[in-house]
Coordinates of C-alpha atoms and ligand atoms in Angstrom, one line a residue:
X1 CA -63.0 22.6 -91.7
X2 CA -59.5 23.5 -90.4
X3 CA -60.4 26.1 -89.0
X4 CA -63.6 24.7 -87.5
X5 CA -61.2 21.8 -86.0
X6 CA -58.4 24.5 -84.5
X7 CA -61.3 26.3 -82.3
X8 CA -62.7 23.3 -81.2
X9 CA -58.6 22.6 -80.0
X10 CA -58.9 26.3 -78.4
X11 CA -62.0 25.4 -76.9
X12 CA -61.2 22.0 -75.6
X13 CA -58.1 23.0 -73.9
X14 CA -59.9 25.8 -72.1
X15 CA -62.4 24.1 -70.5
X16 CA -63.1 23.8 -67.2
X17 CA -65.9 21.9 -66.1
X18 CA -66.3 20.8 -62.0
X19 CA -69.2 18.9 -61.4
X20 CA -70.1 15.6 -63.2
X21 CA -73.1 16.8 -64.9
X22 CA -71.3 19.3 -65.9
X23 CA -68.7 17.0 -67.7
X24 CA -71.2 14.6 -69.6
X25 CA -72.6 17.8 -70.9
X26 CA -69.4 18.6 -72.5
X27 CA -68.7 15.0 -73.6
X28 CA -72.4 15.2 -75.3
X29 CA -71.9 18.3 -76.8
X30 CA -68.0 17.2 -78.5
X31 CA -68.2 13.3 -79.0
X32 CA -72.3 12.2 -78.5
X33 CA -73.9 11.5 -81.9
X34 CA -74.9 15.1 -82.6
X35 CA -71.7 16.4 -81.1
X36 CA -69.5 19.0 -82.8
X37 CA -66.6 16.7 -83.0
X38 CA -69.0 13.6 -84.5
X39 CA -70.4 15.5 -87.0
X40 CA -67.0 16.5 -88.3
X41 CA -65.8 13.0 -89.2
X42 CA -69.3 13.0 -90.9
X43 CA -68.5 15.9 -93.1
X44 CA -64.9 14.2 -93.5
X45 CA -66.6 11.5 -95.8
X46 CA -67.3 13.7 -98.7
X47 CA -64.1 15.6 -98.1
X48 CA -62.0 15.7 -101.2
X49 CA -59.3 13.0 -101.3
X50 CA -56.1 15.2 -101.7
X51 CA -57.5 16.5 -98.3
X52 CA -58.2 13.8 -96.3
X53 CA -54.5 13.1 -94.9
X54 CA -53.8 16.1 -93.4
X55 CA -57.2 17.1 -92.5
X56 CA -57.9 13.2 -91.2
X57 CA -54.7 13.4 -88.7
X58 CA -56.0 16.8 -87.7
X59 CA -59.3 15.1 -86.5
X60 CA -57.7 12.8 -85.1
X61 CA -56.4 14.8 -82.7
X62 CA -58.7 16.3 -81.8
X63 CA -60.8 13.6 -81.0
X64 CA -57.9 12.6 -78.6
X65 CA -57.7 15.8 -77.2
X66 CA -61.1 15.8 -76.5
X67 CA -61.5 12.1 -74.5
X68 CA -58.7 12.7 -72.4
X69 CA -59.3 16.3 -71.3
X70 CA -62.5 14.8 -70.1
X71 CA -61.2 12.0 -68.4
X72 CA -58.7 14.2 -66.9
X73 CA -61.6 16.6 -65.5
X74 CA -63.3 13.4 -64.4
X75 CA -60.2 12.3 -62.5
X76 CA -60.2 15.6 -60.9
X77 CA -63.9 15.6 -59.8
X78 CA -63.1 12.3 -58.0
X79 CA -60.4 13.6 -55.9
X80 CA -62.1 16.5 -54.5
X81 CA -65.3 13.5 -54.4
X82 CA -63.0 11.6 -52.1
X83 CA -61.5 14.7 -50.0
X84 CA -65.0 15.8 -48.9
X85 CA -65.7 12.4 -48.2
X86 CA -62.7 12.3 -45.4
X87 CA -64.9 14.5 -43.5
X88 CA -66.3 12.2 -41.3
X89 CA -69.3 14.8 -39.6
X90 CA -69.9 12.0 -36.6
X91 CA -66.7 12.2 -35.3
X92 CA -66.2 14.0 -31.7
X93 CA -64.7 17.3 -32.1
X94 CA -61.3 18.5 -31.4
X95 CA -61.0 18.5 -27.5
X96 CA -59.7 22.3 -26.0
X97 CA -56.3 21.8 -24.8
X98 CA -56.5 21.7 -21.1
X99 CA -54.0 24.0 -19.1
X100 CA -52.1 22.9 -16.3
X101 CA -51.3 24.0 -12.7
X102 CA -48.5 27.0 -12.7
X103 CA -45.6 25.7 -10.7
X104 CA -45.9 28.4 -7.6
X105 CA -49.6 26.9 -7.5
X106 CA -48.0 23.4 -7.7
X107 CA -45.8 23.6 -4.9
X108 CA -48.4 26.2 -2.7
X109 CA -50.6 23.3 -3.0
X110 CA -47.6 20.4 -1.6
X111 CA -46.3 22.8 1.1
X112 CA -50.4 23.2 2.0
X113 CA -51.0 19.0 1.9
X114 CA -48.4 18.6 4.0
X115 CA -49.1 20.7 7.0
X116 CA -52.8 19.3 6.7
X117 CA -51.8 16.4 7.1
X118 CA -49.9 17.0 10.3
X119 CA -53.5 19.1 11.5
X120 CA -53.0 22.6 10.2
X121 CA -56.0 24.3 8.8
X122 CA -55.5 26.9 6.2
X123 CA -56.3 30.7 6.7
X124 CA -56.6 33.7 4.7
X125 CA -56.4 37.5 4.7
X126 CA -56.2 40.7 2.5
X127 CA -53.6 41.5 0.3
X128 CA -54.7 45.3 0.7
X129 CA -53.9 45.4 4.3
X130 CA -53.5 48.2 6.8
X131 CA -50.4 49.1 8.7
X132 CA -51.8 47.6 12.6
X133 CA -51.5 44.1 11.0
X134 CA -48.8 44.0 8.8
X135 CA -46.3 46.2 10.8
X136 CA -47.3 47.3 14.5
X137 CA -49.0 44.4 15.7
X138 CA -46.2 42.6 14.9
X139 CA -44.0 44.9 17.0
X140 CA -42.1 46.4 14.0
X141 CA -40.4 49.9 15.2
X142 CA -42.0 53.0 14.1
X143 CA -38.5 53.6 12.0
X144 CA -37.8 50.1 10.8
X145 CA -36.7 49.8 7.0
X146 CA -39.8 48.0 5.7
X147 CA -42.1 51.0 6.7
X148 CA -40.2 53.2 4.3
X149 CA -42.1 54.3 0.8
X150 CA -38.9 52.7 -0.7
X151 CA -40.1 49.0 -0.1
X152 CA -43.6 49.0 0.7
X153 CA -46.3 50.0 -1.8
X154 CA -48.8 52.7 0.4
X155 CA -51.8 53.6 -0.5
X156 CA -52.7 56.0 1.7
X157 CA -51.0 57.5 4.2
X158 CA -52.0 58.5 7.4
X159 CA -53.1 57.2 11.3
X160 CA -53.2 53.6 10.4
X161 CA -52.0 53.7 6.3
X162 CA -53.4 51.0 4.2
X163 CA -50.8 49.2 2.1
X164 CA -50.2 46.0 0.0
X165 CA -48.7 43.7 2.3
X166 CA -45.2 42.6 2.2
X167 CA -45.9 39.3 3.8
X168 CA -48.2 36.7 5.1
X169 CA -46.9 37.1 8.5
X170 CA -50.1 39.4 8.6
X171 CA -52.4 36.8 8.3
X172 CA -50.8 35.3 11.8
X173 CA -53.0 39.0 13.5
X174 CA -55.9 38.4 12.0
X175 CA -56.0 35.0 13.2
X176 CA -55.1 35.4 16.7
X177 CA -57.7 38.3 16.6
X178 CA -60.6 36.3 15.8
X179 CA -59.5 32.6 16.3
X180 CA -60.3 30.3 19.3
X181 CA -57.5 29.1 21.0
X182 CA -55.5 27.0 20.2
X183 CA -54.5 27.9 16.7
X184 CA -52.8 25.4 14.0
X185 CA -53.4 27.2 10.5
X186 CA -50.9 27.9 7.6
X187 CA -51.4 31.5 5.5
X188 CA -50.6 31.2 1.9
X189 CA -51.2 34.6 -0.1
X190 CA -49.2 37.2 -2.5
X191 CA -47.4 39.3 -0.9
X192 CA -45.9 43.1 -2.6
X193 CA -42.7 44.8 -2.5
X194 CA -41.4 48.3 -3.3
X195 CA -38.3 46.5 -5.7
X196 CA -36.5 46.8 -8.9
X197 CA -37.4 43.5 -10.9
X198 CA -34.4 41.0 -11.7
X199 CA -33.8 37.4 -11.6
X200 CA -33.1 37.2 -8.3
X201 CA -36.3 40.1 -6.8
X202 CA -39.3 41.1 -7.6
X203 CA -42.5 43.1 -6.7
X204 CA -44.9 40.1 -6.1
X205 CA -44.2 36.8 -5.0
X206 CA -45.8 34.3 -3.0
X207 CA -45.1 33.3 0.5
X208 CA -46.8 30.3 3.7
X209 CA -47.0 31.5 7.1
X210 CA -47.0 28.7 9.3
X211 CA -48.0 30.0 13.4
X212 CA -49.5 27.4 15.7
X213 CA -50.3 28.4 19.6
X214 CA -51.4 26.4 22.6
X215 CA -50.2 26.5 25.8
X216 CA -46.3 25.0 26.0
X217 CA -45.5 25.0 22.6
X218 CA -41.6 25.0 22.8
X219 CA -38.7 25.6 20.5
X220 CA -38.3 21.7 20.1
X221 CA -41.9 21.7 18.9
X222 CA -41.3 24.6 16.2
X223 CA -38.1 22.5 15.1
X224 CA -39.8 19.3 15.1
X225 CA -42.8 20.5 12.8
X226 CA -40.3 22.2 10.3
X227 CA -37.7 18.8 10.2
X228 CA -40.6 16.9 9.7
X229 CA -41.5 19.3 6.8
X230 CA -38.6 20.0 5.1
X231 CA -38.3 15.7 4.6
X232 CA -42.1 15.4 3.1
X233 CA -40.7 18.2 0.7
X234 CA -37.2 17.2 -0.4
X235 CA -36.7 13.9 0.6
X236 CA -36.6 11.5 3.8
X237 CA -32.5 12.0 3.9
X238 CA -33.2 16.0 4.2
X239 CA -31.7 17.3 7.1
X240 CA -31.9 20.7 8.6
X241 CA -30.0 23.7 10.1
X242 CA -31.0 26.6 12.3
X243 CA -29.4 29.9 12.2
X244 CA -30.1 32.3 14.6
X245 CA -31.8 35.5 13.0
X246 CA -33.8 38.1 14.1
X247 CA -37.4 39.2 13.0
X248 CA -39.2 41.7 15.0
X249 CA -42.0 39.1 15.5
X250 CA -40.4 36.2 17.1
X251 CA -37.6 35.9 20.0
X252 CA -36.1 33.6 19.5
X253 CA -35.9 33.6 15.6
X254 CA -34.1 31.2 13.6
X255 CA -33.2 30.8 9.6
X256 CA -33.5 27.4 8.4
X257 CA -31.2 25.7 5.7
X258 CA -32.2 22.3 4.2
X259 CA -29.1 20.1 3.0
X260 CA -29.0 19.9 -0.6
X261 CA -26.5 17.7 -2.6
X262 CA -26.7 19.1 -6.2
X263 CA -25.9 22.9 -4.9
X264 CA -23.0 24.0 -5.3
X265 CA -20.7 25.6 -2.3
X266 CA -21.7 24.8 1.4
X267 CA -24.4 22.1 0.9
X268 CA -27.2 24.0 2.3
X269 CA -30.0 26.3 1.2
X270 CA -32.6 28.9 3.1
X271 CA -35.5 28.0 3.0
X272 CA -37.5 29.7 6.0
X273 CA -37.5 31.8 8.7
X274 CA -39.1 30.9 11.8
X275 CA -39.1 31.8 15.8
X276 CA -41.4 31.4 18.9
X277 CA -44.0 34.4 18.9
X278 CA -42.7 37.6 20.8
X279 CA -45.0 38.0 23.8
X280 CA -45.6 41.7 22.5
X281 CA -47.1 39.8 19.5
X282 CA -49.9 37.7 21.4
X283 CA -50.4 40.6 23.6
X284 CA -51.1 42.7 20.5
X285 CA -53.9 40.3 19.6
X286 CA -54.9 40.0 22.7
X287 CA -53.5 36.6 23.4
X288 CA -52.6 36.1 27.2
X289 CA -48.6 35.7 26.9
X290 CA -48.3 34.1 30.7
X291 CA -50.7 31.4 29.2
X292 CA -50.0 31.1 25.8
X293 CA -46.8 30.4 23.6
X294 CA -46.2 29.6 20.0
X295 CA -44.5 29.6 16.9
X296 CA -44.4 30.9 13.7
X297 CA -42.4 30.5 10.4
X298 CA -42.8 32.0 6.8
X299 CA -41.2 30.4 3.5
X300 CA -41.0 32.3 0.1
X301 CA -43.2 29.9 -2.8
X302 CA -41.0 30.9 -5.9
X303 CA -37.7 30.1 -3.5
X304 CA -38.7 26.8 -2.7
X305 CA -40.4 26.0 -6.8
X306 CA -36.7 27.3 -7.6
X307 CA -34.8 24.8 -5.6
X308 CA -37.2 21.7 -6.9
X309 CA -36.4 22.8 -10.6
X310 CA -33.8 24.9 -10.8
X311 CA -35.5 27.8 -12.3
X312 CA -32.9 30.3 -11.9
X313 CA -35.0 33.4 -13.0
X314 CA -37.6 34.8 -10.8
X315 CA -39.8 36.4 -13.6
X316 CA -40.4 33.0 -15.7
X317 CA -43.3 32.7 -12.8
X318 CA -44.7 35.8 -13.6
X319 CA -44.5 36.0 -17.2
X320 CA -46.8 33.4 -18.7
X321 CA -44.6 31.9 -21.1
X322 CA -46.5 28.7 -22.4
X323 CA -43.2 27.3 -23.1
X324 CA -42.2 27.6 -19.6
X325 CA -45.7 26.2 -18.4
X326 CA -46.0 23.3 -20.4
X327 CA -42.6 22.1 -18.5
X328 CA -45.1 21.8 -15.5
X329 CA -47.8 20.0 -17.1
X330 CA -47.0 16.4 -15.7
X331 CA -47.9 17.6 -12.6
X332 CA -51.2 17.4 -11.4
Ligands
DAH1 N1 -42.3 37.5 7.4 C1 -41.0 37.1 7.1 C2 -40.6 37.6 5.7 O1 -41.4 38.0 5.0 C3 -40.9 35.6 7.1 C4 -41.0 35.1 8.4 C5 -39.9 35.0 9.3 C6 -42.2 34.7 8.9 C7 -40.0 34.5 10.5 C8 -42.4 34.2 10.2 C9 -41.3 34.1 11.0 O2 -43.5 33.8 10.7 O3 -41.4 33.6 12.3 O4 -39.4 37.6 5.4

């Protein structure tokens, strides 16, 4: 009987039973009224008496054994009962997290708003352009830097040598080409340059080319529009300084500086360059220069996102860091 008693300790210990049914099974089959462990404290009657305290103590335990490895399963089986139970299956699933804007889209899209409202449409053109548009029409010289394999991506070469163009101010030709007079439009786009990537440069970035022409457009007109600008953008207080410049597009040409109160040094900051359209320019596009004037200006996207946030490093726009684009999801 001992050793009928130790196996059934063995075997109890060793069970491992999941399911309910498959735990009253057990229970039957060690403590129901035919089970192995009932039918041991039957035999234990007739035992002899010297016997019966050891052997009695043994049974004993193992009757305990028994009842509270089965309530233990039992406890177990609830659990993983109540754990499939937290699934609730009419609940909505998990929503995608949405992205956000990128902050060169954010502010392309302000700098946009804001010249719509004041009547500019918006225009746009190739990024694979050719060299009439990008360079000669706008009365670059035949030897001028930008027309050097250094700093402008070619790819072909030739009579009229398509490229990636190096700025918007391309999309000024193509408009004067085909528009009606008088024109109002800004040009936002990706632009492409030949340069060694850093912080502070590199090969893509974003620029808006602003040109408007009608008949007497002046200087004042030009400064106006870009005052009136630069305080939608930064700030009613903003003001604004004009330095002269040159661009082969525009004569006069001017650089424009916005005040700024948290840089550090003179106070002011670049933020476009501008002039009146060089007659050479509208005759180009075959614009009647006696008739017509205008003015044009072009502003650099990351320069401006970099001044609103104070991203110092040029390639966080380029690099799709979620870290660095969930700083931008606020904005809409
Ligand atoms: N195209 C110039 C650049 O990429 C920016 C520019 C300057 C555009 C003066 C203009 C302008 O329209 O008038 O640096």
């Amino acid at each position: 009987m001992k050793d009928r008693i130790d196996a059934l300790l063995a075997e109890i210990a060793g069970l491992k039973c999941s399911t309910e049914n498959e735990i009253e099974q057990a229970r039957v089959r060690l403590l129901g009224k035919r089970g192995d462990i009932t039918r041991l404290f039957e035999e234990f009657r007739n035992i002899a008496p010297e016997m019966k305290r050891e052997l009695g103590q043994k049974l004993n335990q193992l009757k305990t054994a028994a009842i509270s490895k089965i309530e233990e399963m039992r406890d177990s089986a609830e659990q993983s009962v109540a754990v499939s139970a937290s699934y609730d299956l009419t609940k909505p699933g998990d929503s995608y997290p949405l992205g956000s804007r990128h902050p060169v889209s954010i502010v392309r899209k302000e700098i946009i708003d804001i010249f719509r409202k004041f009547g500019y449409d918006v225009a746009e053109g190739p990024e694979i352009e050719d060299d009439w548009h990008v360079f000669e029409a706008l009365n670059f010289p035949p030897e001028h830097p930008a027309r050097d394999m250094q700093d402008t991506f070619f790819i072909s070469s030739g009579n009229n040598p398509v490229l990636l163009r190096t700025h918007t101010s391309c999309v000024q030709v193509r408009a004067m080409e085909t528009m009606p007079l008088p024109i109002r439009i800004v040009c936002p786009g990706r632009v492409f340059r030949n340069e060694a990537i850093s912080a502070r440069a590199h090969c893509i970035f974003h620029q808006v080319e602003g040109l408007y022409i009608d008949e007497n457009v002046t200087f004042a007109d030009m400064k106006q529009a870009i005052l009136l600008f630069a305080r939608e953008m930064f700030g009613a207080e903003t003001q604004i300084r004009m330095r002269p410049s040159y661009f082969p597009f525009t004569e006069p040409s001017a650089e424009v500086d916005v005040s700024c109160n948290i840089c550090k040094g003179t106070g002011w900051l670049e933020i476009l360059g501008c002039g009146m359209v060089d007659p050479n320019v509208l005759e180009a596009s075959g614009i009647d220069s006696k008739k017509y004037s205008g003015f044009a200006f072009g502003m650099g996207v990351e320069r401006i996102a970099m001044l609103k946030w104070q991203v110092k490093d040029l390639r966080n726009y380029f690099e799709n860091d979620l870290r660095f684009l969930k700083e931008f999801e606020t904005y809409i």
